[in-house]
Tab-separated table of N, CA and C in Angstrom:
chain	number	residue	atom	x	y	z
G	29	UNK	N	0.841	-1.183	0.000
G	29	UNK	CA	0.000	0.000	0.000
G	29	UNK	C	0.882	1.242	0.000
G	30	UNK	N	0.527	2.213	-0.784
G	30	UNK	CA	1.248	3.483	-0.843
G	30	UNK	C	0.508	4.489	0.032
G	31	UNK	N	1.241	5.093	0.976
G	31	UNK	CA	0.666	6.084	1.865
G	31	UNK	C	0.541	7.416	1.129
G	32	UNK	N	-0.598	8.078	1.289
G	32	UNK	CA	-0.813	9.383	0.666
G	32	UNK	C	0.317	10.330	1.074
G	33	UNK	N	0.826	11.134	0.133
G	33	UNK	CA	1.954	12.033	0.429
G	33	UNK	C	1.708	12.985	1.603
G	34	UNK	N	0.494	13.440	1.793
G	34	UNK	CA	0.219	14.349	2.911
G	34	UNK	C	0.358	13.631	4.256
G	35	UNK	N	-0.127	12.394	4.321
G	35	UNK	CA	0.031	11.611	5.547
G	35	UNK	C	1.505	11.304	5.786
G	36	UNK	N	2.207	10.990	4.720
G	36	UNK	CA	3.637	10.717	4.836
G	36	UNK	C	4.390	11.938	5.363
G	37	UNK	N	3.991	13.112	4.915
G	37	UNK	CA	4.635	14.368	5.321
G	37	UNK	C	4.298	14.731	6.771
G	38	UNK	N	3.058	14.510	7.188
G	38	UNK	CA	2.565	14.993	8.484
G	38	UNK	C	2.698	13.997	9.634
G	39	UNK	N	3.094	12.750	9.352
G	39	UNK	CA	3.006	11.694	10.354
G	39	UNK	C	4.292	10.894	10.503
G	40	UNK	N	4.368	10.223	11.647
G	40	UNK	CA	5.373	9.196	11.900
G	40	UNK	C	4.657	7.857	11.856
G	41	UNK	N	5.301	6.854	11.278
G	41	UNK	CA	4.744	5.502	11.303
G	41	UNK	C	5.107	4.873	12.643
G	42	UNK	N	4.083	4.455	13.376
G	42	UNK	CA	4.276	3.813	14.674
G	42	UNK	C	4.388	2.306	14.499
G	43	UNK	N	3.586	1.752	13.600
G	43	UNK	CA	3.638	0.313	13.365
G	43	UNK	C	2.506	-0.160	12.480
G	44	UNK	N	2.475	-1.466	12.299
G	44	UNK	CA	1.439	-2.097	11.478
G	44	UNK	C	0.604	-3.028	12.353
G	45	UNK	N	-0.687	-2.859	12.253
G	45	UNK	CA	-1.650	-3.733	12.913
G	45	UNK	C	-2.117	-4.748	11.869
G	46	UNK	N	-2.977	-5.690	12.233
G	46	UNK	CA	-3.409	-6.665	11.226
G	46	UNK	C	-3.991	-6.038	9.950
G	47	UNK	N	-4.759	-4.971	10.077
G	47	UNK	CA	-5.339	-4.303	8.905
G	47	UNK	C	-4.691	-2.951	8.634
G	48	UNK	N	-4.448	-2.200	9.669
G	48	UNK	CA	-4.102	-0.786	9.507
G	48	UNK	C	-2.643	-0.469	9.798
G	49	UNK	N	-2.212	0.571	9.143
G	49	UNK	CA	-0.961	1.236	9.480
G	49	UNK	C	-1.312	2.236	10.575
G	50	UNK	N	-0.521	2.260	11.654
G	50	UNK	CA	-0.762	3.175	12.766
G	50	UNK	C	0.221	4.328	12.664
G	51	UNK	N	-0.323	5.539	12.596
G	51	UNK	CA	0.480	6.747	12.443
G	51	UNK	C	0.286	7.667	13.642
G	52	UNK	N	1.279	8.517	13.857
G	52	UNK	CA	1.222	9.585	14.855
G	52	UNK	C	1.370	10.904	14.115
G	53	UNK	N	0.410	11.805	14.267
G	53	UNK	CA	0.508	13.141	13.672
G	53	UNK	C	1.608	13.907	14.397
G	54	UNK	N	2.420	14.611	13.637
G	54	UNK	CA	3.537	15.371	14.211
G	54	UNK	C	3.029	16.699	14.780
G	55	UNK	N	2.244	16.583	15.848
G	55	UNK	CA	1.708	17.760	16.539
G	55	UNK	C	1.548	17.420	18.023
G	56	UNK	N	2.488	17.915	18.814
G	56	UNK	CA	2.497	17.602	20.245
G	56	UNK	C	1.429	18.356	21.041
G	57	UNK	N	0.605	19.172	20.375
G	57	UNK	CA	-0.518	19.802	21.075
G	57	UNK	C	-1.507	18.763	21.569
G	58	UNK	N	-1.608	17.649	20.828
G	58	UNK	CA	-2.581	16.607	21.139
G	58	UNK	C	-1.958	15.248	20.824
G	59	UNK	N	-2.181	14.229	21.642
G	59	UNK	CA	-1.852	12.873	21.210
G	59	UNK	C	-2.847	12.510	20.089
G	60	UNK	N	-2.350	12.404	18.873
G	60	UNK	CA	-3.217	12.312	17.696
G	60	UNK	C	-2.717	11.189	16.811
G	61	UNK	N	-3.513	10.145	16.704
G	61	UNK	CA	-3.137	8.949	15.962
G	61	UNK	C	-4.073	8.754	14.778
G	62	UNK	N	-3.567	8.049	13.770
G	62	UNK	CA	-4.360	7.776	12.576
G	62	UNK	C	-4.227	6.307	12.220
G	63	UNK	N	-5.344	5.682	11.909
G	63	UNK	CA	-5.350	4.322	11.364
G	63	UNK	C	-5.616	4.418	9.861
G	64	UNK	N	-4.770	3.757	9.072
G	64	UNK	CA	-4.938	3.720	7.616
G	64	UNK	C	-5.050	2.260	7.190
G	65	UNK	N	-6.251	1.822	6.783
G	65	UNK	CA	-6.370	0.440	6.307
G	65	UNK	C	-5.399	0.197	5.142
G	66	UNK	N	-4.700	-0.915	5.207
G	66	UNK	CA	-3.700	-1.234	4.189
G	66	UNK	C	-4.362	-1.912	2.991
G	67	UNK	N	-5.182	-1.141	2.322
G	67	UNK	CA	-5.877	-1.595	1.122
G	67	UNK	C	-5.780	-0.484	0.079
G	68	UNK	N	-5.444	-0.842	-1.138
G	68	UNK	CA	-5.307	0.145	-2.212
G	68	UNK	C	-6.660	0.662	-2.688
G	69	UNK	N	-6.710	1.951	-2.994
G	69	UNK	CA	-7.857	2.545	-3.653
G	69	UNK	C	-9.102	2.707	-2.793
G	70	UNK	N	-8.991	2.596	-1.492
G	70	UNK	CA	-10.155	2.705	-0.613
G	70	UNK	C	-10.256	4.137	-0.089
G	71	UNK	N	-11.423	4.739	-0.266
G	71	UNK	CA	-11.645	6.107	0.216
G	71	UNK	C	-12.740	6.178	1.284
G	72	UNK	N	-13.526	5.122	1.409
G	72	UNK	CA	-14.650	5.109	2.348
G	72	UNK	C	-14.705	3.773	3.075
G	73	UNK	N	-15.204	3.781	4.300
G	73	UNK	CA	-15.296	2.558	5.097
G	73	UNK	C	-16.156	1.513	4.395
G	74	UNK	N	-17.261	1.930	3.784
G	74	UNK	CA	-18.163	0.959	3.154
G	74	UNK	C	-17.534	0.242	1.964
G	75	UNK	N	-16.405	0.746	1.460
G	75	UNK	CA	-15.715	0.095	0.341
G	75	UNK	C	-14.860	-1.091	0.792
G	76	UNK	N	-14.616	-1.191	2.089
G	76	UNK	CA	-13.889	-2.332	2.625
G	76	UNK	C	-14.783	-3.565	2.633
G	77	UNK	N	-14.194	-4.730	2.573
G	77	UNK	CA	-14.976	-5.963	2.710
G	77	UNK	C	-15.609	-5.985	4.099
G	78	UNK	N	-16.626	-6.813	4.270
G	78	UNK	CA	-17.272	-6.932	5.584
G	78	UNK	C	-16.243	-7.318	6.651
G	79	UNK	N	-15.377	-8.248	6.314
G	79	UNK	CA	-14.349	-8.686	7.265
G	79	UNK	C	-13.404	-7.536	7.624
G	80	UNK	N	-12.990	-6.767	6.622
G	80	UNK	CA	-12.108	-5.624	6.882
G	80	UNK	C	-12.823	-4.533	7.680
G	81	UNK	N	-14.110	-4.327	7.428
G	81	UNK	CA	-14.868	-3.353	8.218
G	81	UNK	C	-14.877	-3.754	9.693
G	82	UNK	N	-15.102	-5.033	9.945
G	82	UNK	CA	-15.120	-5.518	11.325
G	82	UNK	C	-13.735	-5.390	11.967
G	83	UNK	N	-12.679	-5.691	11.197
G	83	UNK	CA	-11.327	-5.574	11.731
G	83	UNK	C	-10.980	-4.115	12.000
G	84	UNK	N	-11.397	-3.218	11.131
G	84	UNK	CA	-11.170	-1.789	11.349
G	84	UNK	C	-11.851	-1.338	12.635
G	85	UNK	N	-13.068	-1.778	12.865
G	85	UNK	CA	-13.779	-1.410	14.095
G	85	UNK	C	-13.054	-1.942	15.322
G	86	UNK	N	-12.553	-3.199	15.240
G	86	UNK	CA	-11.799	-3.762	16.366
G	86	UNK	C	-10.545	-2.934	16.645
G	87	UNK	N	-9.789	-2.642	15.604
G	87	UNK	CA	-8.541	-1.898	15.783
G	87	UNK	C	-8.819	-0.486	16.288
G	88	UNK	N	-9.832	0.162	15.760
G	88	UNK	CA	-10.189	1.507	16.193
G	88	UNK	C	-10.630	1.513	17.653
G	89	UNK	N	-11.477	0.561	18.019
G	89	UNK	CA	-11.969	0.499	19.398
G	89	UNK	C	-10.846	0.193	20.375
G	90	UNK	N	-9.974	-0.731	20.009
G	90	UNK	CA	-8.859	-1.070	20.902
G	90	UNK	C	-7.889	0.096	21.025
G	91	UNK	N	-7.594	0.768	19.924
G	91	UNK	CA	-6.720	1.937	19.979
G	91	UNK	C	-7.345	3.013	20.860
G	92	UNK	N	-8.621	3.281	20.669
G	92	UNK	CA	-9.305	4.313	21.461
G	92	UNK	C	-9.257	3.978	22.955
G	93	UNK	N	-9.501	2.736	23.299
G	93	UNK	CA	-9.485	2.342	24.711
G	93	UNK	C	-8.092	2.513	25.311
G	94	UNK	N	-7.076	2.125	24.558
G	94	UNK	CA	-5.702	2.236	25.057
G	94	UNK	C	-5.297	3.696	25.231
G	95	UNK	N	-5.560	4.525	24.232
G	95	UNK	CA	-5.115	5.923	24.360
G	95	UNK	C	-5.946	6.687	25.384
G	96	UNK	N	-7.209	6.322	25.541
G	96	UNK	CA	-8.024	6.961	26.582
G	96	UNK	C	-7.401	6.715	27.956
G	97	UNK	N	-7.003	5.476	28.187
G	97	UNK	CA	-6.409	5.114	29.472
G	97	UNK	C	-4.997	5.693	29.613
G	98	UNK	N	-4.155	5.477	28.607
G	98	UNK	CA	-2.745	5.878	28.691
G	98	UNK	C	-2.560	7.389	28.822
G	99	UNK	N	-3.438	8.141	28.180
G	99	UNK	CA	-3.297	9.601	28.196
G	99	UNK	C	-4.300	10.274	29.133
G	100	UNK	N	-5.075	9.466	29.860
G	100	UNK	CA	-6.053	10.004	30.804
G	100	UNK	C	-6.942	11.071	30.138
G	101	UNK	N	-7.514	10.694	29.009
G	101	UNK	CA	-8.288	11.611	28.167
G	101	UNK	C	-9.607	12.015	28.806
G	102	UNK	N	-10.001	13.256	28.544
G	102	UNK	CA	-11.360	13.679	28.870
G	102	UNK	C	-12.326	13.187	27.800
G	103	UNK	N	-11.814	13.066	26.559
G	103	UNK	CA	-12.643	12.651	25.419
G	103	UNK	C	-11.721	12.139	24.331
G	104	UNK	N	-12.187	11.170	23.556
G	104	UNK	CA	-11.472	10.710	22.368
G	104	UNK	C	-12.316	11.117	21.157
G	105	UNK	N	-11.744	11.929	20.272
G	105	UNK	CA	-12.419	12.285	19.025
G	105	UNK	C	-11.976	11.302	17.950
G	106	UNK	N	-12.938	10.667	17.290
G	106	UNK	CA	-12.657	9.725	16.208
G	106	UNK	C	-13.387	10.236	14.977
G	107	UNK	N	-12.627	10.384	13.875
G	107	UNK	CA	-13.232	10.965	12.677
G	107	UNK	C	-12.578	10.418	11.410
G	108	UNK	N	-13.395	10.246	10.383
G	108	UNK	CA	-12.936	9.869	9.051
G	108	UNK	C	-13.480	10.917	8.089
G	109	UNK	N	-12.677	11.937	7.813
G	109	UNK	CA	-13.148	13.046	6.982
G	109	UNK	C	-12.761	12.853	5.512
G	110	UNK	N	-11.491	12.920	5.220
G	110	UNK	CA	-11.029	12.661	3.859
G	110	UNK	C	-11.263	13.770	2.865
G	111	UNK	N	-11.554	14.969	3.316
G	111	UNK	CA	-11.770	16.066	2.374
G	111	UNK	C	-10.466	16.498	1.712
G	112	UNK	N	-9.363	16.457	2.443
G	112	UNK	CA	-8.066	16.876	1.916
G	112	UNK	C	-7.224	15.679	1.477
G	113	UNK	N	-7.380	14.558	2.157
G	113	UNK	CA	-6.636	13.328	1.863
G	113	UNK	C	-7.655	12.241	1.563
G	114	UNK	N	-7.822	11.864	0.294
G	114	UNK	CA	-8.879	10.905	-0.049
G	114	UNK	C	-8.631	9.481	0.454
G	115	UNK	N	-7.381	9.083	0.692
G	115	UNK	CA	-7.106	7.743	1.196
G	115	UNK	C	-7.802	7.567	2.541
G	116	UNK	N	-8.534	6.464	2.698
G	116	UNK	CA	-9.251	6.237	3.949
G	116	UNK	C	-8.282	6.252	5.120
G	117	UNK	N	-8.576	7.104	6.079
G	117	UNK	CA	-7.784	7.193	7.310
G	117	UNK	C	-8.707	7.676	8.416
G	118	UNK	N	-8.486	7.138	9.614
G	118	UNK	CA	-9.366	7.447	10.734
G	118	UNK	C	-8.545	8.092	11.842
G	119	UNK	N	-8.904	9.329	12.166
G	119	UNK	CA	-8.233	10.091	13.214
G	119	UNK	C	-8.716	9.625	14.585
G	120	UNK	N	-7.784	9.527	15.534
G	120	UNK	CA	-8.077	9.220	16.942
G	120	UNK	C	-7.326	10.267	17.751
G	121	UNK	N	-8.048	11.241	18.256
G	121	UNK	CA	-7.416	12.392	18.901
G	121	UNK	C	-7.790	12.427	20.379
G	122	UNK	N	-6.762	12.437	21.220
G	122	UNK	CA	-6.974	12.562	22.661
G	122	UNK	C	-7.265	14.022	22.953
G	123	UNK	N	-8.373	14.259	23.641
G	123	UNK	CA	-8.767	15.626	23.971
G	123	UNK	C	-8.845	15.808	25.476
G	124	UNK	N	-8.477	17.017	25.877
G	124	UNK	CA	-8.567	17.434	27.273
G	124	UNK	C	-9.347	18.736	27.330
G	125	UNK	N	-10.058	18.932	28.407
G	125	UNK	CA	-10.777	20.190	28.580
G	125	UNK	C	-9.809	21.364	28.634
G	126	UNK	N	-8.551	21.089	28.894
G	126	UNK	CA	-7.524	22.137	28.967
G	126	UNK	C	-6.724	22.286	27.677
G	127	UNK	N	-7.037	21.508	26.616
G	127	UNK	CA	-6.218	21.604	25.406
G	127	UNK	C	-6.505	22.902	24.652
G	128	UNK	N	-5.600	23.322	23.770
G	128	UNK	CA	-5.711	24.644	23.153
G	128	UNK	C	-6.931	24.869	22.254
G	129	UNK	N	-7.605	23.800	21.855
G	129	UNK	CA	-8.771	23.960	20.974
G	129	UNK	C	-10.092	23.637	21.660
G	130	UNK	N	-10.060	23.101	22.859
G	130	UNK	CA	-11.292	22.650	23.534
G	130	UNK	C	-12.319	23.765	23.610
G	131	UNK	N	-13.563	23.523	23.332
G	131	UNK	CA	-14.206	22.274	22.937
G	131	UNK	C	-14.342	22.139	21.422
G	132	UNK	N	-13.742	23.042	20.675
G	132	UNK	CA	-13.861	23.037	19.216
G	132	UNK	C	-13.013	21.917	18.594
G	133	UNK	N	-13.232	21.633	17.306
G	133	UNK	CA	-12.358	20.679	16.606
G	133	UNK	C	-10.913	21.191	16.593
G	134	UNK	N	-9.968	20.282	16.458
G	134	UNK	CA	-8.551	20.645	16.522
G	134	UNK	C	-8.020	21.265	15.232
G	135	UNK	N	-8.673	21.005	14.119
G	135	UNK	CA	-8.154	21.438	12.826
G	135	UNK	C	-8.041	22.955	12.721
G	136	UNK	N	-6.820	23.430	12.489
G	136	UNK	CA	-6.587	24.847	12.223
G	136	UNK	C	-6.696	25.778	13.415
G	137	UNK	N	-6.820	25.249	14.607
G	137	UNK	CA	-6.989	26.107	15.789
G	137	UNK	C	-5.684	26.752	16.229
G	138	UNK	N	-4.629	25.943	16.331
G	138	UNK	CA	-3.327	26.447	16.774
G	138	UNK	C	-2.240	25.838	15.896
G	139	UNK	N	-1.104	26.496	15.865
G	139	UNK	CA	0.019	26.000	15.085
G	139	UNK	C	0.533	24.697	15.700
G	140	UNK	N	0.884	23.756	14.830
G	140	UNK	CA	1.399	22.470	15.298
G	140	UNK	C	2.730	22.656	16.021
G	141	UNK	N	2.930	21.861	17.059
G	141	UNK	CA	4.200	21.815	17.782
G	141	UNK	C	4.839	20.472	17.423
G	142	UNK	N	5.932	20.484	16.644
G	142	UNK	CA	6.560	19.215	16.247
G	142	UNK	C	7.131	18.463	17.448
G	143	UNK	N	7.047	17.142	17.373
G	143	UNK	CA	7.661	16.291	18.392
G	143	UNK	C	9.172	16.285	18.215
G	144	UNK	N	9.890	16.107	19.313
G	144	UNK	CA	11.310	15.820	19.267
G	144	UNK	C	11.469	14.340	18.921
G	145	UNK	N	12.554	13.970	18.245
G	145	UNK	CA	12.763	12.574	17.850
G	145	UNK	C	12.663	11.627	19.047
G	146	UNK	N	13.249	12.008	20.155
G	146	UNK	CA	13.233	11.154	21.344
G	146	UNK	C	11.810	10.976	21.873
G	147	UNK	N	10.990	12.014	21.794
G	147	UNK	CA	9.599	11.916	22.235
G	147	UNK	C	8.843	10.897	21.388
G	148	UNK	N	9.099	10.900	20.080
G	148	UNK	CA	8.423	9.961	19.181
G	148	UNK	C	8.828	8.537	19.519
G	149	UNK	N	10.115	8.307	19.776
G	149	UNK	CA	10.601	6.963	20.116
G	149	UNK	C	9.954	6.462	21.407
G	150	UNK	N	9.926	7.305	22.415
G	150	UNK	CA	9.351	6.917	23.709
G	150	UNK	C	7.857	6.658	23.568
G	151	UNK	N	7.152	7.571	22.918
G	151	UNK	CA	5.707	7.428	22.738
G	151	UNK	C	5.387	6.173	21.934
G	152	UNK	N	6.122	5.931	20.865
G	152	UNK	CA	5.891	4.759	20.005
G	152	UNK	C	6.101	3.464	20.773
G	153	UNK	N	7.189	3.395	21.525
G	153	UNK	CA	7.505	2.197	22.290
G	153	UNK	C	6.439	1.940	23.357
G	154	UNK	N	6.069	2.972	24.063
G	154	UNK	CA	5.074	2.834	25.120
G	154	UNK	C	3.718	2.421	24.545
G	155	UNK	N	3.324	3.046	23.439
G	155	UNK	CA	2.040	2.714	22.830
G	155	UNK	C	2.045	1.277	22.308
G	156	UNK	N	3.147	0.851	21.700
G	156	UNK	CA	3.247	-0.527	21.200
G	156	UNK	C	3.072	-1.521	22.356
G	157	UNK	N	3.689	-1.251	23.495
G	157	UNK	CA	3.558	-2.135	24.651
G	157	UNK	C	2.108	-2.164	25.148
G	158	UNK	N	1.488	-1.001	25.213
G	158	UNK	CA	0.112	-0.914	25.705
G	158	UNK	C	-0.858	-1.618	24.769
G	159	UNK	N	-0.665	-1.449	23.466
G	159	UNK	CA	-1.544	-2.113	22.494
G	159	UNK	C	-1.363	-3.627	22.548
G	160	UNK	N	-0.108	-4.076	22.687
G	160	UNK	CA	0.154	-5.505	22.788
G	160	UNK	C	-0.512	-6.066	24.035
G	161	UNK	N	-0.426	-5.320	25.139
G	161	UNK	CA	-1.082	-5.739	26.370
G	161	UNK	C	-2.587	-5.813	26.245
G	162	UNK	N	-3.145	-5.009	25.315
G	162	UNK	CA	-4.597	-5.021	25.079
G	162	UNK	C	-4.993	-6.023	24.009
G	163	UNK	N	-4.023	-6.813	23.516
G	163	UNK	CA	-4.327	-7.835	22.538
G	163	UNK	C	-4.209	-7.409	21.098
G	164	UNK	N	-3.598	-6.263	20.835
G	164	UNK	CA	-3.445	-5.756	19.476
G	164	UNK	C	-1.960	-5.572	19.200
G	165	UNK	N	-1.332	-6.596	18.678
G	165	UNK	CA	0.116	-6.585	18.493
G	165	UNK	C	0.518	-5.775	17.264
G	166	UNK	N	1.524	-4.927	17.495
G	166	UNK	CA	2.092	-4.131	16.385
G	166	UNK	C	3.230	-4.925	15.778
């Protein structure tokens, strides 16, 4: 599967799940993850096979549960927009009542704060361990 150039530019690859590529948006304002089903030419969830739809729901739900717990979230925003990037991708954004965009959507509210390389390594390793502990091996 070829990752859309915008996702490639804006994200770090954290790992591969059974169906999806797990990405981290390079914006330390919010713990912000993206699942990209590893299927060519898919722009909408309904275009996935029934089995892939079910697997996407499992991976999304498990990711949401892990990041809610690990980041002590007030809310998890999950969205599949695709207006700018047509490749199917599902955002999982940890939200806090104290975050810079609360309660509005995160898009375009504040300038992104890039992660330091070491922060990405630590976050990736910790998330991989937590997901594995929840039964979703990277």
